[in-house]
Short mmCIF file of C-alpha atoms in Angstrom, two decimals:
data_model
loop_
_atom_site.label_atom_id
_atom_site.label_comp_id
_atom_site.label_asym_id
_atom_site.label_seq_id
_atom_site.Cartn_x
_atom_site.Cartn_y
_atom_site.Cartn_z
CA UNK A 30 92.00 94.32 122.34
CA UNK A 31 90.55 97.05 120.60
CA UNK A 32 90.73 101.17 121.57
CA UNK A 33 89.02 102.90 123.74
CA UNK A 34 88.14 105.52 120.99
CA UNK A 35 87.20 101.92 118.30
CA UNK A 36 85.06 100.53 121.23
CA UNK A 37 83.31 103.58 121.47
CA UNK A 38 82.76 104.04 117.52
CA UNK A 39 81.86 100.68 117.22
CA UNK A 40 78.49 101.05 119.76
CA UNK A 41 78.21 104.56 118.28
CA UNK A 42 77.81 102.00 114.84
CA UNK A 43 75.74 99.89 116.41
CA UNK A 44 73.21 101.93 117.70
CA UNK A 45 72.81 103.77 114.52
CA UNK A 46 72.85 100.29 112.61
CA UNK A 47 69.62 99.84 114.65
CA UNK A 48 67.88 102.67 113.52
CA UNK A 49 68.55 102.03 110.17
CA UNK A 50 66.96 98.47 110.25
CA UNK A 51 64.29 99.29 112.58
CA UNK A 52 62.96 101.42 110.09
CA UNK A 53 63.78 99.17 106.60
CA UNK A 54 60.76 98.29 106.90
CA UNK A 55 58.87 101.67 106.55
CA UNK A 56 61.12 103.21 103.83
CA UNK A 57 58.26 104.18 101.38
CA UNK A 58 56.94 106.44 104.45
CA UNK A 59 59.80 108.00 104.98
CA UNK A 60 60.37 111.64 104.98
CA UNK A 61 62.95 111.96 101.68
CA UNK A 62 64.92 115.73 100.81
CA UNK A 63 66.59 115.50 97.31
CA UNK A 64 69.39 118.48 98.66
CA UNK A 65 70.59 119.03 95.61
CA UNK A 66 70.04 117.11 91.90
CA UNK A 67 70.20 113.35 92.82
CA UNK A 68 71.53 113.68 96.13
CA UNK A 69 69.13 112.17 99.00
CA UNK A 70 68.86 111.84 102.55
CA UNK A 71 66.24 110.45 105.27
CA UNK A 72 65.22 110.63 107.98
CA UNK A 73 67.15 107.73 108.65
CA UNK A 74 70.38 109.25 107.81
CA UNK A 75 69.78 112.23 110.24
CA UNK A 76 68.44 109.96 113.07
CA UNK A 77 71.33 108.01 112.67
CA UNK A 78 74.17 110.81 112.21
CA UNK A 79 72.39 112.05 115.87
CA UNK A 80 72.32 108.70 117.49
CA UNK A 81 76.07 108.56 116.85
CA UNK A 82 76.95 112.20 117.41
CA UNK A 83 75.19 111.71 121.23
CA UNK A 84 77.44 108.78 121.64
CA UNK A 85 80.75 110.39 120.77
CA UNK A 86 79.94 113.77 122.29
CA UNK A 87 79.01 111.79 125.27
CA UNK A 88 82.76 109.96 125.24
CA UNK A 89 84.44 112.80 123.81
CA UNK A 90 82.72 116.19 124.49
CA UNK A 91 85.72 118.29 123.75
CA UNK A 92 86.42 116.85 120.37
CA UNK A 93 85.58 118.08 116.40
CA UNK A 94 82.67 116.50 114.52
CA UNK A 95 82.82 116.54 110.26
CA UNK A 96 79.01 114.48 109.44
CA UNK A 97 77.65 114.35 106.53
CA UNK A 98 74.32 116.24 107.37
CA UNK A 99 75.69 118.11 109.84
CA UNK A 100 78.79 119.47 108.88
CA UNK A 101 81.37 120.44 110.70
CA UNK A 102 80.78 120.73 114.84
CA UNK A 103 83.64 122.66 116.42
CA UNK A 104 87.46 122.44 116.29
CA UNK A 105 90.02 120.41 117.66
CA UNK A 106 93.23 118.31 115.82
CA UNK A 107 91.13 115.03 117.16
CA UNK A 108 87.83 115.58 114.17
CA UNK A 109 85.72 112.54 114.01
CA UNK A 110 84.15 111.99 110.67
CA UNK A 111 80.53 110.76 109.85
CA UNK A 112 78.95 108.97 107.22
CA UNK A 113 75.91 108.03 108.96
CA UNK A 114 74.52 105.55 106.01
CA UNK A 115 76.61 105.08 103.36
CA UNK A 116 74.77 104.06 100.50
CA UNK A 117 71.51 105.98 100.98
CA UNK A 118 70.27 105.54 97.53
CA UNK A 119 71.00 101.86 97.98
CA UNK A 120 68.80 101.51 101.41
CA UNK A 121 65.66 104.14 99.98
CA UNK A 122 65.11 101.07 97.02
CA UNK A 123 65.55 98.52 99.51
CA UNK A 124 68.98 96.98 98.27
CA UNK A 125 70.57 95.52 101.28
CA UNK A 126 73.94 96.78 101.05
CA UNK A 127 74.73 100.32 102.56
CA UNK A 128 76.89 100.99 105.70
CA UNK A 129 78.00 103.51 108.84
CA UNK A 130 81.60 104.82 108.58
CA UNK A 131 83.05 106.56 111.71
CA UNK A 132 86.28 107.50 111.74
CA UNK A 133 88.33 109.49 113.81
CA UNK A 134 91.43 111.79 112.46
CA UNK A 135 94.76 113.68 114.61
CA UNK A 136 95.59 116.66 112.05
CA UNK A 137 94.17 114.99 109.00
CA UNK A 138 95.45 111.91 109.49
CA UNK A 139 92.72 108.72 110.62
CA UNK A 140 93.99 106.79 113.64
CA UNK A 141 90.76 105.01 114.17
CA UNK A 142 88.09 103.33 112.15
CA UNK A 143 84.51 101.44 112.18
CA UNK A 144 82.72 100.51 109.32
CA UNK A 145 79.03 98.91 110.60
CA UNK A 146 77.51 96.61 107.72
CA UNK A 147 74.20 95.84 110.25
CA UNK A 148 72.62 93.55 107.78
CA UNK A 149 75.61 91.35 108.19
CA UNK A 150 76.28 92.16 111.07
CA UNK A 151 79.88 92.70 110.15
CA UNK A 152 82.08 95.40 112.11
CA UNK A 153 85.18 96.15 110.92
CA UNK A 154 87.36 98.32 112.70
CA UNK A 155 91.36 99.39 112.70
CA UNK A 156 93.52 101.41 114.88
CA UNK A 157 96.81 103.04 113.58
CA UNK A 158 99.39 100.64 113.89
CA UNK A 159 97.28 97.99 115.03
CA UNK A 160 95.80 96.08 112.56
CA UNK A 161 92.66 95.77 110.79
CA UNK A 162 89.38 93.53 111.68
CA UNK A 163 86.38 91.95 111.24
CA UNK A 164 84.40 91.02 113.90
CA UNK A 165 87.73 90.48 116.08
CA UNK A 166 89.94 88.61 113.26
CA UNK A 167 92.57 89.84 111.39
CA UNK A 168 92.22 91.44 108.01
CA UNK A 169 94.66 91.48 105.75
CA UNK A 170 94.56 92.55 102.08
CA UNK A 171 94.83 90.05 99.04
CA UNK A 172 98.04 88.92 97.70
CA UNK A 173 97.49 89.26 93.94
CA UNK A 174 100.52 90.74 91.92
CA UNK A 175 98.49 92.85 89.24
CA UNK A 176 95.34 93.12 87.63
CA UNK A 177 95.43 89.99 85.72
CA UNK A 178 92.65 87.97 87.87
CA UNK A 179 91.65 90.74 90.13
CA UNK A 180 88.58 91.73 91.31
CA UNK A 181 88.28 95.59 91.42
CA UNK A 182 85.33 97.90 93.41
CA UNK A 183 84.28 101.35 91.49
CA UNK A 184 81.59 103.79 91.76
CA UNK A 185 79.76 106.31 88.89
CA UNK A 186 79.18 109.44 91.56
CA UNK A 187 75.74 111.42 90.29
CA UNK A 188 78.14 114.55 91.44
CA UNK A 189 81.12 114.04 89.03
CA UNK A 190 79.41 113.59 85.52
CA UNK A 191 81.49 116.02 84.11
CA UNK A 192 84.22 113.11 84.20
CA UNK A 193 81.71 110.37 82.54
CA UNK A 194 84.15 110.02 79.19
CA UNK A 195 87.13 109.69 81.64
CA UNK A 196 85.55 107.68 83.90
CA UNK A 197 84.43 105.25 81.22
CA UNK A 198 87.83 105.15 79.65
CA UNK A 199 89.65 104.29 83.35
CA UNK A 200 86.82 101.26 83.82
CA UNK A 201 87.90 100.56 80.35
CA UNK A 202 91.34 100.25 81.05
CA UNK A 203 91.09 98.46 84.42
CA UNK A 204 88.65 96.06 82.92
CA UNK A 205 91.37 94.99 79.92
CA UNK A 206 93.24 93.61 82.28
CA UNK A 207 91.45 92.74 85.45
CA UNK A 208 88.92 89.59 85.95
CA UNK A 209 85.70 91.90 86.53
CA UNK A 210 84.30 95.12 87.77
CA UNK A 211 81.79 95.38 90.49
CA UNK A 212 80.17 98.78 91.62
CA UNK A 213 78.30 98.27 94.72
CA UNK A 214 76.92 101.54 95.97
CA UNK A 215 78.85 102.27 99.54
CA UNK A 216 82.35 102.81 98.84
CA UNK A 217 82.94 102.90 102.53
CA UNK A 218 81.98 98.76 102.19
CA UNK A 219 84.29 98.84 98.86
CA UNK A 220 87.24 99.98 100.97
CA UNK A 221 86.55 97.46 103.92
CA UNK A 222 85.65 94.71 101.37
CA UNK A 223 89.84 95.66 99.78
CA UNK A 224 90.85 95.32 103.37
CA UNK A 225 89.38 91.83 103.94
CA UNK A 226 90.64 90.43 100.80
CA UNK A 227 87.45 90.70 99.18
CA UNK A 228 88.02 92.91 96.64
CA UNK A 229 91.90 93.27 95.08
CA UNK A 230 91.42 97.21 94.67
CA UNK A 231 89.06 100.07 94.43
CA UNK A 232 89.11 103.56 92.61
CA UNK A 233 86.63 105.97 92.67
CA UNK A 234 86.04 110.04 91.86
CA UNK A 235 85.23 112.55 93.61
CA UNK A 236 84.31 110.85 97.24
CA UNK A 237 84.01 113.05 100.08
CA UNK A 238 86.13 112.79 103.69
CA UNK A 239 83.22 111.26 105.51
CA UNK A 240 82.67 107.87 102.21
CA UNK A 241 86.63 107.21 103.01
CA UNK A 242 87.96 108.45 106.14
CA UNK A 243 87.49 104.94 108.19
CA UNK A 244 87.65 102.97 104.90
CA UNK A 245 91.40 103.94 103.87
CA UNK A 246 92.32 103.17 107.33
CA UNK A 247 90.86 99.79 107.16
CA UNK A 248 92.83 99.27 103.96
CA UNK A 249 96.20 100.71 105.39
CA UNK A 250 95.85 98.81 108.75
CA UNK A 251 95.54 95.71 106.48
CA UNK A 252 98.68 95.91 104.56
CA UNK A 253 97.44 97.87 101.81
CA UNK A 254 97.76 101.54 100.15
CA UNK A 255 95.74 103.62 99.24
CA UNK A 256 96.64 107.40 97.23
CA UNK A 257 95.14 109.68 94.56
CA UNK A 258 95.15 108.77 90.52
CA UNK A 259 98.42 110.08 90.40
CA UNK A 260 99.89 107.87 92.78
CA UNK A 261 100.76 110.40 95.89
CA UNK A 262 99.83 109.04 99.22
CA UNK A 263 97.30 109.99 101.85
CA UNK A 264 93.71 110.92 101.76
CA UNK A 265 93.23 112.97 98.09
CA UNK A 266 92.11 116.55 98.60
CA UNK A 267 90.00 116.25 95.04
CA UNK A 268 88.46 112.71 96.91
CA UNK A 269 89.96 110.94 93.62
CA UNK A 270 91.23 107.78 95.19
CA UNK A 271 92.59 104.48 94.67
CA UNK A 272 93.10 101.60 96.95
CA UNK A 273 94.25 97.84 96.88
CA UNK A 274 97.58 95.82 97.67
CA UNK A 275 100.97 97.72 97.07
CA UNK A 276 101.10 95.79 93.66
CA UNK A 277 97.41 95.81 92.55
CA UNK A 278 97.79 99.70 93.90
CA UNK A 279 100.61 100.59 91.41
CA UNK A 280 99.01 98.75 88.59
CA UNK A 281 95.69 100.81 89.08
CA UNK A 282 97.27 104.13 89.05
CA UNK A 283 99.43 103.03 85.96
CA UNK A 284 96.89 101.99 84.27
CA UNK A 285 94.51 105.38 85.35
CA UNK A 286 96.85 107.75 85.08
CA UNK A 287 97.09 106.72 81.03
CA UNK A 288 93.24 108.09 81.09
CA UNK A 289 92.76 110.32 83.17
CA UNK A 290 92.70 114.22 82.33
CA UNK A 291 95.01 116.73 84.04
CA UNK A 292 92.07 117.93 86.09
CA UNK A 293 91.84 114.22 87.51
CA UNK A 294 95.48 114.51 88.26
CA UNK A 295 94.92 117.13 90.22
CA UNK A 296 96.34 117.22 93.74
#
């Protein structure tokens, strides 16, 4: 039986999940803000970050909001974090594959999680110490013993092209060994898709608290690790992450860390 705090996420997802659809219809007349060089958001994304913030405030009035649009929203140890649509650039050209990401954190630390893929209609959702799922059954995350086979999830953030030669040398790497590559655009979706077995692993640069917050969770929940390029544990600081299995995990960070400049090593 889920949470209290996962069952009120999860309609917090839901009801933002039909905003976003109810207007995926009407995206060329939508009211687009590039906020800074390549970086977009809708009026969909605000909508929805709103519909959700009404819902938790409504629930929870006394705890801390971190949303993507809105920043942070008061303090507290209990801080739920936002991504109201994950893969904005993905929805505004009308690729069906973007998400919502709630999560909620004690001290840093996410003890809660919903990821909303409405086009699927596939929640997953995880509770510390209880378990990861989708749409009520168990997660758990692939069994694979390295990269030899494995399917791995990356990104190319517009944000972190100062990394490109890196960036293209750790794909390189991974891809030497590994049966393929796939960058889909919502790495809060990469990190559920790791938890369900989908994917064997996922790395990324750069991501922000709100892409990963419920997604690392998920991933945890299921079995899985997830740490920085250099291998230390917990959410990165400098949003450099990897996540799969504890084998695929190791072999990732092995195989990064042989790329990856000091500034990517970062804690």
């Amino acid at each position: 039986m889920a949470r209290p705090h996962v069952t009120i996420a999860a309609r917090a997802a839901r009801s933002a999940g039909n905003i976003i659809l109810r207007y995926m219809n009407r995206i060329d007349g939508l009211n687009v803000v590039e906020k800074q060089q390549l970086d977009f958001v809708s009026e969909v994304d605000k909508l929805a970050e709103a519909e959700i913030i009404k819902e938790l405030r409504r629930a929870y009035p006394d705890h801390a909001i971190l949303a993507e649009e809105s920043g942070a929203i008061g303090k507290n140890p209990l801080t739920w974090v936002i991504d109201p649509l994950d893969g904005t650039h993905n929805y505004l050209r009308g690729i069906p594959h973007f998400s919502v990401s709630i999560a909620l954190l004690e001290k840093g630390v996410p003890i809660h999680a919903v990821v909303f893929d409405p086009l699927r209609d596939e929640l997953y959702t995880a509770s510390k110490g209880d378990g990861a799922y989708l749409n009520d059954r168990r997660m758990r995350v692939g069994k694979r013993e390295n990269l030899g086979g494995a399917m791995i999830a990356t990104g190319f953030p517009f944000r972190q092209r100062q990394h490109l030669v890196p960036q293209l040398d750790m794909t390189r790497a991974i891809l030497g060994q590994a049966e393929d590559i796939r960058r889909s655009g919502s790495a809060a979706l990469d990190l559920a898709y790791v938890a369900a077995g989908r994917y064997d692993g996922f790395f990324e640069i750069g991501l922000k608290p709100w892409d990963m917050a419920a997604g690392v969770l998920l991933v945890h929940e299921a079995g899985g690790r997830y740490c920085d390029f250099a291998g230390r544990d917990g959410i990165p600081a400098s949003g450099n992450i990897i996540a799969g299995n504890l084998h695929v995990a190791k072999a990732m960070v092995d195989a990064i860390g042989q790329q990856a400049t000091p500034e990517l090593l970062k804690a």
